[in-house]
Coordinates of C-alpha atoms in Angstrom, one line a residue:
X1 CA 0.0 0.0 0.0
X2 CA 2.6 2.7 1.0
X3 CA 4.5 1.7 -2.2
X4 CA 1.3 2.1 -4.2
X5 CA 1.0 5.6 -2.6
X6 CA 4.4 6.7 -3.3
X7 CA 4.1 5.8 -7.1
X8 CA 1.4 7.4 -7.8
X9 CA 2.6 10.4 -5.6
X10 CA 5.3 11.0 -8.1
X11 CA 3.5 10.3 -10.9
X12 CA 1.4 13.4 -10.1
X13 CA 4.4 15.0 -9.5
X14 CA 5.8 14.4 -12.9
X15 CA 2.1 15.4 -14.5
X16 CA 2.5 18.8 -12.7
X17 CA 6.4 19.5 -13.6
X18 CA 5.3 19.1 -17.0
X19 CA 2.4 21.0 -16.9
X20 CA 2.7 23.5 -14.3
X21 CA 3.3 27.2 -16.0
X22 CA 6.4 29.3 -15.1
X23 CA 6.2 31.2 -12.0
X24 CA 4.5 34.6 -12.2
X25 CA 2.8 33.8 -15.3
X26 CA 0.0 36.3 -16.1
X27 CA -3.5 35.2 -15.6
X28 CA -6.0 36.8 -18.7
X29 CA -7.5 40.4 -17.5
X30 CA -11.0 39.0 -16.6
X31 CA -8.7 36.6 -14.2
X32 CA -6.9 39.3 -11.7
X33 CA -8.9 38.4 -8.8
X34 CA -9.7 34.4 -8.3
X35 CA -12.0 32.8 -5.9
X36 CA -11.3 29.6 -5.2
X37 CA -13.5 27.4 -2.8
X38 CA -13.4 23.9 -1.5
X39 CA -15.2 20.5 -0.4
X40 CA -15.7 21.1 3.2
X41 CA -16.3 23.9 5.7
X42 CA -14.6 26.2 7.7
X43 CA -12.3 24.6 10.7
X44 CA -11.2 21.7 9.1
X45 CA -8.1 20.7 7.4
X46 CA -9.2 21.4 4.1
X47 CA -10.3 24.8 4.3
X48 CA -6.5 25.6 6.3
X49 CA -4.6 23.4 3.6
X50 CA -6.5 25.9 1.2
X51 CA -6.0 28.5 2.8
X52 CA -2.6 28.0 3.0
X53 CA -2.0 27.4 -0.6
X54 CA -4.2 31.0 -1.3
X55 CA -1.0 33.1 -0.9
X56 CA 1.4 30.8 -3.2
X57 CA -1.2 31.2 -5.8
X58 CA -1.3 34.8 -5.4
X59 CA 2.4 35.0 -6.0
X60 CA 2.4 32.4 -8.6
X61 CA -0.3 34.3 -10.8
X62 CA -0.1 38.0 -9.7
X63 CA -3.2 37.7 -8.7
X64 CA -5.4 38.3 -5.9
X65 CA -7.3 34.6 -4.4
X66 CA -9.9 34.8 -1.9
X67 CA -10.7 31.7 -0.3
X68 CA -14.4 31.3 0.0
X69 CA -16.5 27.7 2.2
X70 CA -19.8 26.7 0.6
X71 CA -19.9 23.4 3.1
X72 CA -23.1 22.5 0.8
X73 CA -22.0 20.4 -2.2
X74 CA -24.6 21.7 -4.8
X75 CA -24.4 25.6 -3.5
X76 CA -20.6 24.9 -4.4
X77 CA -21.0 23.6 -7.9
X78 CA -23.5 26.9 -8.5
X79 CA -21.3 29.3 -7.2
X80 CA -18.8 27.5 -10.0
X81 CA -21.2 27.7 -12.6
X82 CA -22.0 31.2 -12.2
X83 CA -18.9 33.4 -14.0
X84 CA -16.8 35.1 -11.5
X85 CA -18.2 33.4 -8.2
X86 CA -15.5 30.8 -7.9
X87 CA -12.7 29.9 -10.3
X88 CA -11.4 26.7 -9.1
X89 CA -12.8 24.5 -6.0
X90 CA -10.8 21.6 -4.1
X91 CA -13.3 18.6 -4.0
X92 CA -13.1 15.2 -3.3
X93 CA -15.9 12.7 -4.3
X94 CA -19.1 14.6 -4.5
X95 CA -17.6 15.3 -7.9
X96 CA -18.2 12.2 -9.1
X97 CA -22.0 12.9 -8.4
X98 CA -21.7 15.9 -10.1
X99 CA -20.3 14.2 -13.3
X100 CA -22.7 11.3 -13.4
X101 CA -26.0 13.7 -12.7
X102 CA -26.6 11.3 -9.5
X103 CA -28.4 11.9 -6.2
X104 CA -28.7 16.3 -5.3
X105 CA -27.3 16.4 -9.1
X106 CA -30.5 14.5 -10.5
X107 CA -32.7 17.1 -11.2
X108 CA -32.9 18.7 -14.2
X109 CA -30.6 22.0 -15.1
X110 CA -28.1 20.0 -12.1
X111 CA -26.2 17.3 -14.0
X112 CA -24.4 16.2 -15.5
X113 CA -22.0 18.9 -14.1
X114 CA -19.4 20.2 -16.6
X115 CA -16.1 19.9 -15.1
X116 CA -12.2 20.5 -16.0
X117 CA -10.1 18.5 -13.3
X118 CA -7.1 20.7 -13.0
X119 CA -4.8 18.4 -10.7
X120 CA -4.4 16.4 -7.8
X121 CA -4.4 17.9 -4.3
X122 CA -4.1 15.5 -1.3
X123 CA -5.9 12.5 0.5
X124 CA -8.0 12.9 3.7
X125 CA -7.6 9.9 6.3
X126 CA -11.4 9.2 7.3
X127 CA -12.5 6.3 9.8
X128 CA -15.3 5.7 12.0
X129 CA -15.7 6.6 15.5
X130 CA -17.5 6.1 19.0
X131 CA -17.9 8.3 21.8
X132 CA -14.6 7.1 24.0
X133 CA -16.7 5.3 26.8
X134 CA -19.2 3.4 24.3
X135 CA -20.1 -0.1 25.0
X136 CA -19.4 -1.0 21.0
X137 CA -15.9 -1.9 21.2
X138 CA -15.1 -3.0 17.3
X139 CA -16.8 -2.1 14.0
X140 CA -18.9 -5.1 14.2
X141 CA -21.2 -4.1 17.0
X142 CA -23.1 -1.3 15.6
X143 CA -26.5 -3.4 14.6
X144 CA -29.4 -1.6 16.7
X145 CA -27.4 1.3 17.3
X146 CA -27.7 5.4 16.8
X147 CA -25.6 6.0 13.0
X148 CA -25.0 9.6 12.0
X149 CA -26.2 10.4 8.2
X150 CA -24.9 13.5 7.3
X151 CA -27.6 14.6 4.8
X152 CA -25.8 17.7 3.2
X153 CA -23.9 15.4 1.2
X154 CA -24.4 12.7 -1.0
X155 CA -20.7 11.4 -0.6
X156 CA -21.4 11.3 3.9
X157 CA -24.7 9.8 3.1
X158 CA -23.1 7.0 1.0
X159 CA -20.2 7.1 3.9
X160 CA -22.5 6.1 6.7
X161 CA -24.4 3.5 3.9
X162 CA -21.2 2.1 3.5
X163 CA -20.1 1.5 7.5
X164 CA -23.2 -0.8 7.3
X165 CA -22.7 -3.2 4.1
X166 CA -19.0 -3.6 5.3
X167 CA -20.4 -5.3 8.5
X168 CA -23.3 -7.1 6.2
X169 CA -26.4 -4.5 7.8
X170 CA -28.9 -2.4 6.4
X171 CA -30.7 0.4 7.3
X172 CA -33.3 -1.6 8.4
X173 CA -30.7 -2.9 11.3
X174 CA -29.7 0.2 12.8
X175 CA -31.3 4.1 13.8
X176 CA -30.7 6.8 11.5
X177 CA -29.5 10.2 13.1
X178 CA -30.0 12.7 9.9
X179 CA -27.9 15.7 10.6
X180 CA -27.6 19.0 8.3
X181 CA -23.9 19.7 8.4
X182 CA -20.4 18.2 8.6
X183 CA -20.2 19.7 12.6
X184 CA -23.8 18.4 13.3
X185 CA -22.5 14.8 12.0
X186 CA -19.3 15.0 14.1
X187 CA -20.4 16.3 17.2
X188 CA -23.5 14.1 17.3
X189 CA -21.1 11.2 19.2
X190 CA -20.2 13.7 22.0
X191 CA -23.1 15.2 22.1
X192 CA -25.3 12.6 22.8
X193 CA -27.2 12.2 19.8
X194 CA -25.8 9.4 17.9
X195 CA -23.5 6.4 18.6
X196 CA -21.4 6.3 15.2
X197 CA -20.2 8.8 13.0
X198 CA -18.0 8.9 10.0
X199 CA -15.2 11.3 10.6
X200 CA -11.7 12.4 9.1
X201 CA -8.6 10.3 11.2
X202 CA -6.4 13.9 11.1
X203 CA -5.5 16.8 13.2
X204 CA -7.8 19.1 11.7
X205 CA -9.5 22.1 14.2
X206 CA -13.0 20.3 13.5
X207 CA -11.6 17.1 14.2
X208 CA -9.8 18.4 17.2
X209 CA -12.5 19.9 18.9
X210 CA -14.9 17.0 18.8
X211 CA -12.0 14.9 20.3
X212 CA -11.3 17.3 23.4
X213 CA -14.9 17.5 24.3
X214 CA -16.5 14.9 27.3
X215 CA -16.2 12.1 26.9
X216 CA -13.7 11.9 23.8
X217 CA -14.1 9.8 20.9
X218 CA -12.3 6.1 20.1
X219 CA -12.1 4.9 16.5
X220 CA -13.1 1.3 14.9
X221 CA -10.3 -0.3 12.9
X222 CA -11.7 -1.9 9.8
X223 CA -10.0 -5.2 9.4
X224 CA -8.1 -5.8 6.4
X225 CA -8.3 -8.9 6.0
X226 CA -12.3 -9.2 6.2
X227 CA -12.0 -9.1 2.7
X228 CA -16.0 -10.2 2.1
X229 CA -16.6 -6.5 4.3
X230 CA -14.2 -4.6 2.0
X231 CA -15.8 -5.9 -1.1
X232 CA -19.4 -4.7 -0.4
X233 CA -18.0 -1.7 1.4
X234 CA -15.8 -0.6 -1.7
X235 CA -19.2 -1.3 -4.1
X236 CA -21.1 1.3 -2.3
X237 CA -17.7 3.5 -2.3
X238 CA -14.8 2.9 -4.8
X239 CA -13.5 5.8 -5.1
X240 CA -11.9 5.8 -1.7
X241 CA -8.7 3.4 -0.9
X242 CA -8.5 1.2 2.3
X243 CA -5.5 1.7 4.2
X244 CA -3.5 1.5 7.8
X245 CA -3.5 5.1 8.4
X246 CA -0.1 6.6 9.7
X247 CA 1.7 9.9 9.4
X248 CA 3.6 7.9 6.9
X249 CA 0.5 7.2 4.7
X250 CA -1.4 10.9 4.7
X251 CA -1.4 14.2 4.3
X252 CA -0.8 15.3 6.8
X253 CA -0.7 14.2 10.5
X254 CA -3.2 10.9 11.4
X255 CA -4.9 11.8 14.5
X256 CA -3.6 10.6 17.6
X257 CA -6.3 8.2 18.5
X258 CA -6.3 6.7 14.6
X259 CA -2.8 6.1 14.4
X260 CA -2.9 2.6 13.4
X261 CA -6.1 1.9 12.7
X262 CA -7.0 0.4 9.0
X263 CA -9.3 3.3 7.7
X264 CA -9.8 5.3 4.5
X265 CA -8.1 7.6 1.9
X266 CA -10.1 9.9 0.0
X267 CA -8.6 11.8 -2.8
X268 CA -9.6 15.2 -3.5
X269 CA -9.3 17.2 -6.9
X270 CA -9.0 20.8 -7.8
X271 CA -11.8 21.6 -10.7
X272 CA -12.8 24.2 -12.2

């Protein structure tokens, strides 16, 4: 696995030194000012790694990039659809929902989506966890139990969908806890509202502050060699990787508490 990630790591590094423009090289005139956006909202690690890359651009381009959160997938995509609201957005799966006219993106005038991907940005370490004192003490023991569906998304619904066919449950075999944003879906396992949640494995402020609040959170390991649970898991979701999450195998730092753990990777895109 890390010898898969490395590869294609420098493949996309070989794309981009090919590709990439010389520094400083003028954007048109209708380009001065850029607002770029991303998949996620405000406190978590991908609004600070874009927020972080904003100023490089700036230099880069001679131009001036504001760094706008629409945490609310199909708001996103209209923001890029209408000229001048956002010229590039960092996204991760919902675009595939977006290209294929599938779930928000059914409705007529909403998909497909027209997109350019630009390149590759980074992949987000996400796993499952449980408030830290819960009686369910591995990923199999969630049937009857409070799940988190975060419905702002199509890619967290299919997340939480997902957590069941791995462990061979429906949604007839568990309680649905619908919530209507990423911090609603987080904080519902310290907040005493749901028993499971999907949630990134990294250091981001979101992350962070769910983790220091009473009574903490513990992540479920997802066995890799339950290979019958990967199969069915990866059918609902393939465009995520399975993977023993480390400092050494994400962007980034894993979170303390997931380091480890066999999780996810989910790749994220810039568009446009």
């Amino acid at each position: 696995m890390k010898k898969s990630i490395l590869s294609t790591a420098f493949l996309w590094c070989m794309v981009l030194c090919l590709a990439a423009p010389t520094p400083g090289s003028a954007l048109p005139k209708d380009m001065e000012k850029m607002n770029i956006s991303m998949d996620a909202a405000m406190g978590t690690g991908i609004f600070a790694a874009v927020s972080a890359l904003a100023p490089v651009m700036e230099k880069w381009w001679d131009a001036k990039v504001r760094v706008v959160s629409y945490s609310v997938p199909r708001v996103r995509y209209q923001k890029l659809r209408e000229a001048g609201m956002v010229t590039m957005t960092a996204i991760s799966t919902n675009s595939s929902f977006a290209a294929e006219g599938r779930e928000f993106f059914a409705d007529k005038g909403w998909g497909p989506q027209p997109q350019r991907f630009l390149w590759h940005a980074w992949v987000l370490p996400w796993g499952y966890a449980v408030p830290a004192d819960s009686p369910i003490k591995t990923i199999y023991d969630i049937k009857g139990k409070r799940i988190a569906y975060g419905m702002h998304g199509p890619a967290m619904i299919e997340q939480s969908d997902a957590l069941l066919a791995f462990v061979n449950l429906t949604r007839k075999d568990i309680k649905m806890v619908p919530t209507g944003s990423y911090m609603q879906e987080i904080l519902s396992i310290v907040e005493g509202k749901a028993d499971v949640c999907a949630i990134p494995a990294n250091t981001a402020a979101s992350v962070m502050n769910v983790a220091s609040r009473p009574p903490g959170i513990r992540y479920l390991t997802m066995p890799l060699e339950d290979e019958e649970g990967w199969k069915r898991y990866l059918k609902i979701v393939p465009y995520v990787f399975r993977s023993k999450l480390t400092n050494e195998t994400v962007t980034g730092k894993v979170h303390p508490k997931a380091d480890g753990i066999t999780g996810t990777l989910t790749p994220y895109y810039w568009i446009a």
